[in-house]
Amino acid sequence: MSTAEHNPASAPLDPALRETIATFLRESETPRAAGIDALKAVQKRHGHVSDDHLAEVAALLGMTPAELDGVATFYNLIFRRPVGRHVILLCDSVACWVMGATAARNLLRQRLGIEPGETTPDGRFTLLPIVCLGCCDRAPAMMIGDDLHGNLTPERIDAILEQYR
């Protein structure tokens, strides 16, 4: 078996995903405009955007891999390397910092046994800082998947983590 057969992250994009990307291109004013939606679709299917997939999407959009990588790395929610099943985005804006984000980060580091930017050994959680989640009125805050969690306390963090175990 080839490496691609063992590693779905390096397998060619399936026809349905290729057609989705073609639709984004047809509906966008420029290939760059279609890039984010295309990368999000790949990430949703594969968990992150591998170098192979980035190159394949770039070719479908008529861009160079370097051009598309510039788009991918500009947006901090496109993951260019594997992440855990649950990505914890911990807000580190000024409002969250003032309201206790440092304590929340330290507790998450302790509970998960990882540093920001790392993934737990079981592949369940990745902890990433993010500039702002837009909920300063409920600081400190974090997001896991599409779920926003504010007013973080040690008790709330423990209860939230339990939901994803």
Tab-separated table of N, CA and C in Angstrom:
chain	number	residue	atom	x	y	z
A	1	MET	N	0.832	-1.192	0.000
A	1	MET	CA	0.000	0.000	0.000
A	1	MET	C	0.866	1.240	0.000
A	2	SER	N	0.385	2.276	-0.668
A	2	SER	CA	1.128	3.531	-0.704
A	2	SER	C	0.937	4.289	0.590
A	3	THR	N	1.771	5.297	0.788
A	3	THR	CA	1.647	6.152	1.975
A	3	THR	C	0.292	6.829	1.990
A	4	ALA	N	-0.201	7.263	0.828
A	4	ALA	CA	-1.495	7.939	0.756
A	4	ALA	C	-2.618	7.041	1.265
A	5	GLU	N	-2.511	5.721	1.029
A	5	GLU	CA	-3.556	4.820	1.490
A	5	GLU	C	-3.526	4.679	3.013
A	6	HIS	N	-2.362	4.816	3.619
A	6	HIS	CA	-2.246	4.744	5.069
A	6	HIS	C	-2.584	6.075	5.724
A	7	ASN	N	-2.365	7.170	5.030
A	7	ASN	CA	-2.527	8.494	5.599
A	7	ASN	C	-3.530	9.290	4.781
A	8	PRO	N	-4.802	9.383	5.268
A	8	PRO	CA	-5.809	10.095	4.499
A	8	PRO	C	-5.466	11.559	4.279
A	9	ALA	N	-4.599	12.126	5.107
A	9	ALA	CA	-4.220	13.529	4.948
A	9	ALA	C	-3.397	13.734	3.680
A	10	SER	N	-2.813	12.670	3.137
A	10	SER	CA	-2.027	12.825	1.923
A	10	SER	C	-2.713	12.181	0.714
A	11	ALA	N	-3.881	11.555	0.918
A	11	ALA	CA	-4.626	10.975	-0.199
A	11	ALA	C	-5.173	12.112	-1.062
A	12	PRO	N	-5.282	11.879	-2.359
A	12	PRO	CA	-5.854	12.928	-3.223
A	12	PRO	C	-7.266	13.304	-2.764
A	13	LEU	N	-7.657	14.526	-3.050
A	13	LEU	CA	-8.999	14.973	-2.698
A	13	LEU	C	-10.024	14.143	-3.455
A	14	ASP	N	-11.109	13.794	-2.780
A	14	ASP	CA	-12.128	12.986	-3.439
A	14	ASP	C	-12.925	13.849	-4.423
A	15	PRO	N	-13.596	13.207	-5.394
A	15	PRO	CA	-14.318	13.958	-6.435
A	15	PRO	C	-15.363	14.932	-5.889
A	16	ALA	N	-16.067	14.559	-4.830
A	16	ALA	CA	-17.089	15.456	-4.272
A	16	ALA	C	-16.451	16.735	-3.727
A	17	LEU	N	-15.324	16.590	-3.058
A	17	LEU	CA	-14.639	17.765	-2.517
A	17	LEU	C	-14.062	18.615	-3.647
A	18	ARG	N	-13.553	17.971	-4.671
A	18	ARG	CA	-13.042	18.708	-5.843
A	18	ARG	C	-14.173	19.512	-6.491
A	19	GLU	N	-15.362	18.923	-6.572
A	19	GLU	CA	-16.509	19.634	-7.157
A	19	GLU	C	-16.939	20.801	-6.261
A	20	THR	N	-16.901	20.604	-4.954
A	20	THR	CA	-17.220	21.690	-4.024
A	20	THR	C	-16.268	22.858	-4.239
A	21	ILE	N	-14.992	22.558	-4.391
A	21	ILE	CA	-13.985	23.603	-4.615
A	21	ILE	C	-14.233	24.295	-5.953
A	22	ALA	N	-14.605	23.531	-6.967
A	22	ALA	CA	-14.923	24.127	-8.279
A	22	ALA	C	-16.118	25.070	-8.163
A	23	THR	N	-17.094	24.704	-7.356
A	23	THR	CA	-18.254	25.578	-7.128
A	23	THR	C	-17.827	26.868	-6.451
A	24	PHE	N	-16.970	26.761	-5.431
A	24	PHE	CA	-16.470	27.983	-4.767
A	24	PHE	C	-15.793	28.895	-5.789
A	25	LEU	N	-15.010	28.309	-6.680
A	25	LEU	CA	-14.298	29.094	-7.680
A	25	LEU	C	-15.276	29.786	-8.633
A	26	ARG	N	-16.288	29.059	-9.087
A	26	ARG	CA	-17.283	29.645	-9.992
A	26	ARG	C	-18.049	30.783	-9.334
A	27	GLU	N	-18.290	30.667	-8.022
A	27	GLU	CA	-19.110	31.655	-7.310
A	27	GLU	C	-18.303	32.817	-6.741
A	28	SER	N	-16.997	32.798	-6.895
A	28	SER	CA	-16.138	33.841	-6.324
A	28	SER	C	-15.613	34.755	-7.418
A	29	GLU	N	-15.323	35.980	-7.028
A	29	GLU	CA	-14.788	36.948	-7.985
A	29	GLU	C	-13.353	36.622	-8.383
A	30	THR	N	-12.584	36.064	-7.448
A	30	THR	CA	-11.185	35.737	-7.723
A	30	THR	C	-10.847	34.382	-7.107
A	31	PRO	N	-9.814	33.724	-7.609
A	31	PRO	CA	-9.379	32.467	-6.983
A	31	PRO	C	-9.022	32.657	-5.507
A	32	ARG	N	-8.372	33.774	-5.179
A	32	ARG	CA	-8.007	34.033	-3.789
A	32	ARG	C	-9.252	34.071	-2.898
A	33	ALA	N	-10.335	34.669	-3.419
A	33	ALA	CA	-11.580	34.740	-2.648
A	33	ALA	C	-12.152	33.348	-2.389
A	34	ALA	N	-11.968	32.432	-3.332
A	34	ALA	CA	-12.452	31.063	-3.160
A	34	ALA	C	-11.530	30.251	-2.248
A	35	GLY	N	-10.314	30.731	-2.060
A	35	GLY	CA	-9.301	29.979	-1.319
A	35	GLY	C	-9.683	29.612	0.093
A	36	ILE	N	-10.204	30.571	0.850
A	36	ILE	CA	-10.537	30.279	2.252
A	36	ILE	C	-11.631	29.221	2.341
A	37	ASP	N	-12.700	29.380	1.553
A	37	ASP	CA	-13.772	28.377	1.595
A	37	ASP	C	-13.252	27.002	1.174
A	38	ALA	N	-12.388	26.975	0.169
A	38	ALA	CA	-11.821	25.706	-0.287
A	38	ALA	C	-10.970	25.072	0.817
A	39	LEU	N	-10.136	25.877	1.461
A	39	LEU	CA	-9.290	25.356	2.534
A	39	LEU	C	-10.124	24.896	3.728
A	40	LYS	N	-11.179	25.627	4.049
A	40	LYS	CA	-12.070	25.213	5.142
A	40	LYS	C	-12.722	23.871	4.826
A	41	ALA	N	-13.123	23.689	3.582
A	41	ALA	CA	-13.759	22.424	3.186
A	41	ALA	C	-12.774	21.258	3.322
A	42	VAL	N	-11.541	21.471	2.894
A	42	VAL	CA	-10.520	20.425	3.027
A	42	VAL	C	-10.278	20.130	4.502
A	43	GLN	N	-10.155	21.176	5.298
A	43	GLN	CA	-9.904	20.996	6.737
A	43	GLN	C	-11.067	20.269	7.411
A	44	LYS	N	-12.283	20.614	7.031
A	44	LYS	CA	-13.439	19.944	7.629
A	44	LYS	C	-13.401	18.447	7.333
A	45	ARG	N	-12.994	18.073	6.137
A	45	ARG	CA	-12.959	16.663	5.738
A	45	ARG	C	-11.756	15.931	6.327
A	46	HIS	N	-10.587	16.612	6.398
A	46	HIS	CA	-9.345	15.917	6.761
A	46	HIS	C	-8.736	16.353	8.091
A	47	GLY	N	-9.315	17.347	8.760
A	47	GLY	CA	-8.813	17.778	10.060
A	47	GLY	C	-7.779	18.883	9.994
A	48	HIS	N	-7.055	18.968	8.893
A	48	HIS	CA	-6.085	20.038	8.668
A	48	HIS	C	-5.791	20.074	7.168
A	49	VAL	N	-4.989	21.037	6.751
A	49	VAL	CA	-4.641	21.163	5.333
A	49	VAL	C	-3.184	20.760	5.162
A	50	SER	N	-2.977	19.574	4.621
A	50	SER	CA	-1.612	19.077	4.401
A	50	SER	C	-0.976	19.820	3.232
A	51	ASP	N	0.337	19.684	3.096
A	51	ASP	CA	1.042	20.281	1.959
A	51	ASP	C	0.506	19.735	0.637
A	52	ASP	N	0.244	18.430	0.592
A	52	ASP	CA	-0.281	17.811	-0.627
A	52	ASP	C	-1.640	18.390	-0.993
A	53	HIS	N	-2.504	18.523	0.010
A	53	HIS	CA	-3.831	19.069	-0.263
A	53	HIS	C	-3.763	20.544	-0.634
A	54	LEU	N	-2.877	21.287	-0.007
A	54	LEU	CA	-2.713	22.693	-0.356
A	54	LEU	C	-2.313	22.819	-1.823
A	55	ALA	N	-1.367	22.006	-2.265
A	55	ALA	CA	-0.917	22.049	-3.651
A	55	ALA	C	-2.049	21.663	-4.605
A	56	GLU	N	-2.830	20.666	-4.219
A	56	GLU	CA	-3.936	20.229	-5.067
A	56	GLU	C	-5.014	21.315	-5.176
A	57	VAL	N	-5.347	21.940	-4.055
A	57	VAL	CA	-6.335	23.024	-4.073
A	57	VAL	C	-5.808	24.197	-4.889
A	58	ALA	N	-4.547	24.527	-4.709
A	58	ALA	CA	-3.950	25.629	-5.479
A	58	ALA	C	-4.090	25.366	-6.977
A	59	ALA	N	-3.808	24.149	-7.410
A	59	ALA	CA	-3.926	23.808	-8.828
A	59	ALA	C	-5.374	23.949	-9.298
A	60	LEU	N	-6.324	23.505	-8.477
A	60	LEU	CA	-7.739	23.623	-8.839
A	60	LEU	C	-8.165	25.086	-8.967
A	61	LEU	N	-7.556	25.948	-8.161
A	61	LEU	CA	-7.913	27.372	-8.168
A	61	LEU	C	-7.083	28.187	-9.150
A	62	GLY	N	-6.081	27.558	-9.764
A	62	GLY	CA	-5.218	28.289	-10.681
A	62	GLY	C	-4.242	29.206	-9.961
A	63	MET	N	-3.845	28.812	-8.763
A	63	MET	CA	-2.898	29.578	-7.955
A	63	MET	C	-1.648	28.747	-7.754
A	64	THR	N	-0.571	29.401	-7.329
A	64	THR	CA	0.606	28.635	-6.931
A	64	THR	C	0.408	28.188	-5.488
A	65	PRO	N	1.067	27.108	-5.080
A	65	PRO	CA	0.984	26.705	-3.677
A	65	PRO	C	1.431	27.826	-2.730
A	66	ALA	N	2.435	28.593	-3.122
A	66	ALA	CA	2.906	29.687	-2.265
A	66	ALA	C	1.838	30.756	-2.095
A	67	GLU	N	1.115	31.073	-3.165
A	67	GLU	CA	0.037	32.059	-3.061
A	67	GLU	C	-1.057	31.574	-2.111
A	68	LEU	N	-1.456	30.317	-2.262
A	68	LEU	CA	-2.515	29.784	-1.411
A	68	LEU	C	-2.034	29.618	0.023
A	69	ASP	N	-0.773	29.262	0.210
A	69	ASP	CA	-0.233	29.152	1.564
A	69	ASP	C	-0.247	30.517	2.245
A	70	GLY	N	-0.009	31.578	1.503
A	70	GLY	CA	-0.107	32.922	2.062
A	70	GLY	C	-1.506	33.216	2.570
A	71	VAL	N	-2.513	32.759	1.843
A	71	VAL	CA	-3.901	32.907	2.281
A	71	VAL	C	-4.131	32.062	3.535
A	72	ALA	N	-3.668	30.807	3.491
A	72	ALA	CA	-3.886	29.870	4.601
A	72	ALA	C	-3.237	30.357	5.888
A	73	THR	N	-2.035	30.871	5.790
A	73	THR	CA	-1.328	31.273	7.009
A	73	THR	C	-1.791	32.624	7.528
A	74	PHE	N	-2.480	33.403	6.695
A	74	PHE	CA	-3.038	34.671	7.167
A	74	PHE	C	-4.209	34.430	8.119
A	75	TYR	N	-5.010	33.417	7.835
A	75	TYR	CA	-6.173	33.095	8.653
A	75	TYR	C	-5.780	32.067	9.701
A	76	ASN	N	-5.899	32.443	10.975
A	76	ASN	CA	-5.397	31.565	12.025
A	76	ASN	C	-6.307	30.380	12.334
A	77	LEU	N	-7.395	30.221	11.619
A	77	LEU	CA	-8.252	29.062	11.844
A	77	LEU	C	-8.099	28.003	10.753
A	78	ILE	N	-7.120	28.180	9.888
A	78	ILE	CA	-6.745	27.134	8.939
A	78	ILE	C	-5.525	26.448	9.539
A	79	PHE	N	-5.644	25.172	9.817
A	79	PHE	CA	-4.574	24.425	10.467
A	79	PHE	C	-3.727	23.732	9.409
A	80	ARG	N	-2.446	24.063	9.387
A	80	ARG	CA	-1.527	23.509	8.382
A	80	ARG	C	-0.779	22.282	8.884
A	81	ARG	N	-1.086	21.855	10.081
A	81	ARG	CA	-0.514	20.614	10.599
A	81	ARG	C	-1.601	19.912	11.399
A	82	PRO	N	-1.452	18.634	11.668
A	82	PRO	CA	-2.509	17.913	12.391
A	82	PRO	C	-2.803	18.530	13.752
A	83	VAL	N	-4.070	18.500	14.115
A	83	VAL	CA	-4.523	18.988	15.413
A	83	VAL	C	-5.371	17.898	16.060
A	84	GLY	N	-5.676	18.073	17.323
A	84	GLY	CA	-6.510	17.119	18.034
A	84	GLY	C	-7.949	17.144	17.554
A	85	ARG	N	-8.714	16.163	17.992
A	85	ARG	CA	-10.138	16.111	17.622
A	85	ARG	C	-10.867	17.356	18.091
A	86	HIS	N	-10.422	17.914	19.227
A	86	HIS	CA	-11.042	19.118	19.776
A	86	HIS	C	-9.963	20.191	19.905
A	87	VAL	N	-10.118	21.257	19.145
A	87	VAL	CA	-9.176	22.374	19.223
A	87	VAL	C	-9.745	23.388	20.210
A	88	ILE	N	-8.962	23.665	21.242
A	88	ILE	CA	-9.346	24.662	22.242
A	88	ILE	C	-8.659	25.960	21.868
A	89	LEU	N	-9.464	26.960	21.502
A	89	LEU	CA	-8.945	28.290	21.198
A	89	LEU	C	-9.139	29.138	22.442
A	90	LEU	N	-8.055	29.471	23.093
A	90	LEU	CA	-8.113	30.262	24.316
A	90	LEU	C	-7.805	31.711	23.983
A	91	CYS	N	-8.761	32.579	24.245
A	91	CYS	CA	-8.603	33.991	23.926
A	91	CYS	C	-7.507	34.604	24.801
A	92	ASP	N	-6.614	35.349	24.138
A	92	ASP	CA	-5.569	36.048	24.903
A	92	ASP	C	-5.603	37.549	24.623
A	93	SER	N	-6.820	38.068	24.347
A	93	SER	CA	-6.983	39.508	24.151
A	93	SER	C	-6.761	40.232	25.471
A	94	VAL	N	-6.672	41.526	25.418
A	94	VAL	CA	-6.459	42.320	26.628
A	94	VAL	C	-7.591	42.101	27.620
A	95	ALA	N	-8.842	42.110	27.136
A	95	ALA	CA	-9.978	41.931	28.046
A	95	ALA	C	-9.904	40.581	28.754
A	96	CYS	N	-9.615	39.530	28.018
A	96	CYS	CA	-9.518	38.203	28.637
A	96	CYS	C	-8.313	38.123	29.574
A	97	TRP	N	-7.213	38.730	29.178
A	97	TRP	CA	-6.024	38.725	30.016
A	97	TRP	C	-6.319	39.401	31.355
A	98	VAL	N	-6.972	40.558	31.310
A	98	VAL	CA	-7.308	41.293	32.539
A	98	VAL	C	-8.254	40.476	33.413
A	99	MET	N	-9.142	39.705	32.785
A	99	MET	CA	-10.159	38.961	33.526
A	99	MET	C	-9.724	37.546	33.913
A	100	GLY	N	-8.465	37.177	33.651
A	100	GLY	CA	-7.983	35.900	34.162
A	100	GLY	C	-7.585	34.857	33.138
A	101	ALA	N	-7.314	35.246	31.910
A	101	ALA	CA	-6.923	34.264	30.891
A	101	ALA	C	-5.626	33.543	31.251
A	102	THR	N	-4.729	34.214	31.947
A	102	THR	CA	-3.473	33.554	32.317
A	102	THR	C	-3.746	32.382	33.260
A	103	ALA	N	-4.627	32.582	34.228
A	103	ALA	CA	-4.986	31.494	35.144
A	103	ALA	C	-5.693	30.371	34.391
A	104	ALA	N	-6.562	30.738	33.445
A	104	ALA	CA	-7.257	29.728	32.646
A	104	ALA	C	-6.253	28.936	31.815
A	105	ARG	N	-5.302	29.623	31.199
A	105	ARG	CA	-4.276	28.940	30.394
A	105	ARG	C	-3.467	27.991	31.275
A	106	ASN	N	-3.064	28.454	32.457
A	106	ASN	CA	-2.276	27.612	33.355
A	106	ASN	C	-3.064	26.379	33.792
A	107	LEU	N	-4.351	26.551	34.050
A	107	LEU	CA	-5.183	25.411	34.444
A	107	LEU	C	-5.327	24.430	33.283
A	108	LEU	N	-5.559	24.939	32.074
A	108	LEU	CA	-5.647	24.054	30.908
A	108	LEU	C	-4.335	23.321	30.677
A	109	ARG	N	-3.224	24.010	30.822
A	109	ARG	CA	-1.913	23.362	30.679
A	109	ARG	C	-1.794	22.213	31.682
A	110	GLN	N	-2.214	22.476	32.913
A	110	GLN	CA	-2.121	21.455	33.966
A	110	GLN	C	-3.070	20.286	33.688
A	111	ARG	N	-4.311	20.590	33.373
A	111	ARG	CA	-5.312	19.534	33.172
A	111	ARG	C	-4.997	18.673	31.941
A	112	LEU	N	-4.496	19.310	30.892
A	112	LEU	CA	-4.245	18.588	29.647
A	112	LEU	C	-2.828	18.043	29.539
A	113	GLY	N	-1.919	18.594	30.332
A	113	GLY	CA	-0.524	18.151	30.287
A	113	GLY	C	0.199	18.597	29.032
A	114	ILE	N	-0.232	19.722	28.457
A	114	ILE	CA	0.393	20.245	27.241
A	114	ILE	C	0.576	21.754	27.356
A	115	GLU	N	1.422	22.262	26.486
A	115	GLU	CA	1.634	23.705	26.373
A	115	GLU	C	0.815	24.229	25.193
A	116	PRO	N	0.549	25.538	25.163
A	116	PRO	CA	-0.122	26.090	23.985
A	116	PRO	C	0.643	25.720	22.712
A	117	GLY	N	-0.113	25.310	21.696
A	117	GLY	CA	0.478	24.869	20.438
A	117	GLY	C	0.684	23.370	20.370
A	118	GLU	N	0.419	22.662	21.454
A	118	GLU	CA	0.633	21.215	21.490
A	118	GLU	C	-0.700	20.463	21.498
A	119	THR	N	-0.589	19.176	21.223
A	119	THR	CA	-1.740	18.271	21.222
A	119	THR	C	-1.498	17.194	22.264
A	120	THR	N	-2.563	16.815	22.961
A	120	THR	CA	-2.439	15.760	23.963
A	120	THR	C	-1.992	14.461	23.283
A	121	PRO	N	-1.262	13.620	24.019
A	121	PRO	CA	-0.762	12.371	23.431
A	121	PRO	C	-1.855	11.483	22.831
A	122	ASP	N	-3.075	11.551	23.380
A	122	ASP	CA	-4.158	10.725	22.839
A	122	ASP	C	-4.829	11.356	21.618
A	123	GLY	N	-4.371	12.549	21.216
A	123	GLY	CA	-4.920	13.203	20.044
A	123	GLY	C	-6.283	13.838	20.253
A	124	ARG	N	-6.706	13.934	21.493
A	124	ARG	CA	-8.034	14.469	21.781
A	124	ARG	C	-8.081	15.995	21.733
A	125	PHE	N	-7.093	16.677	22.344
A	125	PHE	CA	-7.137	18.133	22.463
A	125	PHE	C	-5.876	18.790	21.910
A	126	THR	N	-6.068	19.931	21.258
A	126	THR	CA	-4.984	20.838	20.901
A	126	THR	C	-5.322	22.170	21.542
A	127	LEU	N	-4.355	22.788	22.187
A	127	LEU	CA	-4.552	24.074	22.858
A	127	LEU	C	-3.857	25.161	22.052
A	128	LEU	N	-4.641	26.148	21.591
A	128	LEU	CA	-4.086	27.239	20.792
A	128	LEU	C	-4.564	28.590	21.317
A	129	PRO	N	-3.664	29.560	21.370
A	129	PRO	CA	-4.100	30.916	21.700
A	129	PRO	C	-4.760	31.540	20.473
A	130	ILE	N	-5.665	32.467	20.718
A	130	ILE	CA	-6.287	33.219	19.623
A	130	ILE	C	-6.422	34.664	20.084
A	131	VAL	N	-6.274	35.568	19.153
A	131	VAL	CA	-6.233	36.996	19.493
A	131	VAL	C	-7.533	37.475	20.123
A	132	CYS	N	-8.673	37.113	19.586
A	132	CYS	CA	-9.941	37.576	20.148
A	132	CYS	C	-11.065	36.671	19.687
A	133	LEU	N	-11.955	36.348	20.609
A	133	LEU	CA	-13.136	35.561	20.272
A	133	LEU	C	-14.390	36.432	20.188
A	134	GLY	N	-14.245	37.710	20.497
A	134	GLY	CA	-15.364	38.638	20.363
A	134	GLY	C	-16.408	38.534	21.449
A	135	CYS	N	-16.040	38.061	22.615
A	135	CYS	CA	-17.014	38.005	23.715
A	135	CYS	C	-16.388	38.588	24.982
A	136	CYS	N	-15.891	39.791	24.841
A	136	CYS	CA	-15.201	40.458	25.948
A	136	CYS	C	-16.093	40.612	27.181
A	137	ASP	N	-17.401	40.658	26.979
A	137	ASP	CA	-18.324	40.787	28.108
A	137	ASP	C	-18.402	39.516	28.943
A	138	ARG	N	-17.826	38.416	28.431
A	138	ARG	CA	-17.819	37.148	29.172
A	138	ARG	C	-16.405	36.617	29.358
A	139	ALA	N	-15.458	37.526	29.426
A	139	ALA	CA	-14.043	37.157	29.574
A	139	ALA	C	-13.782	36.558	30.948
A	140	PRO	N	-12.808	35.640	31.032
A	140	PRO	CA	-12.043	35.034	29.952
A	140	PRO	C	-12.876	33.994	29.216
A	141	ALA	N	-12.485	33.755	27.956
A	141	ALA	CA	-13.285	32.885	27.103
A	141	ALA	C	-12.413	31.929	26.303
A	142	MET	N	-13.045	30.834	25.890
A	142	MET	CA	-12.404	29.886	24.983
A	142	MET	C	-13.472	29.313	24.073
A	143	MET	N	-13.024	28.764	22.960
A	143	MET	CA	-13.924	28.118	22.017
A	143	MET	C	-13.387	26.719	21.737
A	144	ILE	N	-14.290	25.763	21.737
A	144	ILE	CA	-13.948	24.392	21.365
A	144	ILE	C	-14.891	24.013	20.235
A	145	GLY	N	-14.325	23.789	19.066
A	145	GLY	CA	-15.169	23.570	17.888
A	145	GLY	C	-15.982	24.822	17.642
A	146	ASP	N	-17.295	24.679	17.577
A	146	ASP	CA	-18.184	25.829	17.388
A	146	ASP	C	-18.768	26.327	18.701
A	147	ASP	N	-18.351	25.753	19.815
A	147	ASP	CA	-18.924	26.095	21.120
A	147	ASP	C	-18.091	27.148	21.837
A	148	LEU	N	-18.719	28.280	22.118
A	148	LEU	CA	-18.064	29.371	22.828
A	148	LEU	C	-18.361	29.248	24.316
A	149	HIS	N	-17.322	29.352	25.132
A	149	HIS	CA	-17.452	29.228	26.587
A	149	HIS	C	-16.841	30.465	27.234
A	150	GLY	N	-17.646	31.178	27.994
A	150	GLY	CA	-17.156	32.384	28.656
A	150	GLY	C	-17.226	32.277	30.159
A	151	ASN	N	-16.785	33.362	30.813
A	151	ASN	CA	-16.773	33.438	32.277
A	151	ASN	C	-16.072	32.214	32.869
A	152	LEU	N	-14.898	31.918	32.344
A	152	LEU	CA	-14.181	30.710	32.749
A	152	LEU	C	-13.694	30.798	34.181
A	153	THR	N	-13.972	29.751	34.906
A	153	THR	CA	-13.460	29.549	36.260
A	153	THR	C	-12.862	28.148	36.265
A	154	PRO	N	-12.091	27.797	37.270
A	154	PRO	CA	-11.567	26.424	37.324
A	154	PRO	C	-12.679	25.368	37.255
A	155	GLU	N	-13.770	25.610	37.958
A	155	GLU	CA	-14.871	24.646	37.957
A	155	GLU	C	-15.509	24.529	36.572
A	156	ARG	N	-15.712	25.680	35.928
A	156	ARG	CA	-16.311	25.664	34.583
A	156	ARG	C	-15.380	24.976	33.589
A	157	ILE	N	-14.089	25.258	33.679
A	157	ILE	CA	-13.139	24.630	32.754
A	157	ILE	C	-13.170	23.118	32.920
A	158	ASP	N	-13.164	22.644	34.151
A	158	ASP	CA	-13.217	21.193	34.383
A	158	ASP	C	-14.499	20.588	33.806
A	159	ALA	N	-15.633	21.239	34.014
A	159	ALA	CA	-16.912	20.741	33.505
A	159	ALA	C	-16.926	20.761	31.970
A	160	ILE	N	-16.375	21.808	31.374
A	160	ILE	CA	-16.329	21.920	29.914
A	160	ILE	C	-15.454	20.807	29.333
A	161	LEU	N	-14.279	20.605	29.890
A	161	LEU	CA	-13.385	19.556	29.387
A	161	LEU	C	-14.061	18.180	29.472
A	162	GLU	N	-14.804	17.972	30.518
A	162	GLU	CA	-15.483	16.681	30.711
A	162	GLU	C	-16.469	16.412	29.566
A	163	GLN	N	-17.087	17.454	29.014
A	163	GLN	CA	-18.033	17.300	27.906
A	163	GLN	C	-17.364	16.736	26.656
A	164	TYR	N	-16.056	16.951	26.523
A	164	TYR	CA	-15.339	16.564	25.308
A	164	TYR	C	-14.479	15.325	25.485
A	165	ARG	N	-14.487	14.745	26.651
A	165	ARG	CA	-13.655	13.550	26.891
A	165	ARG	C	-14.275	12.299	26.341
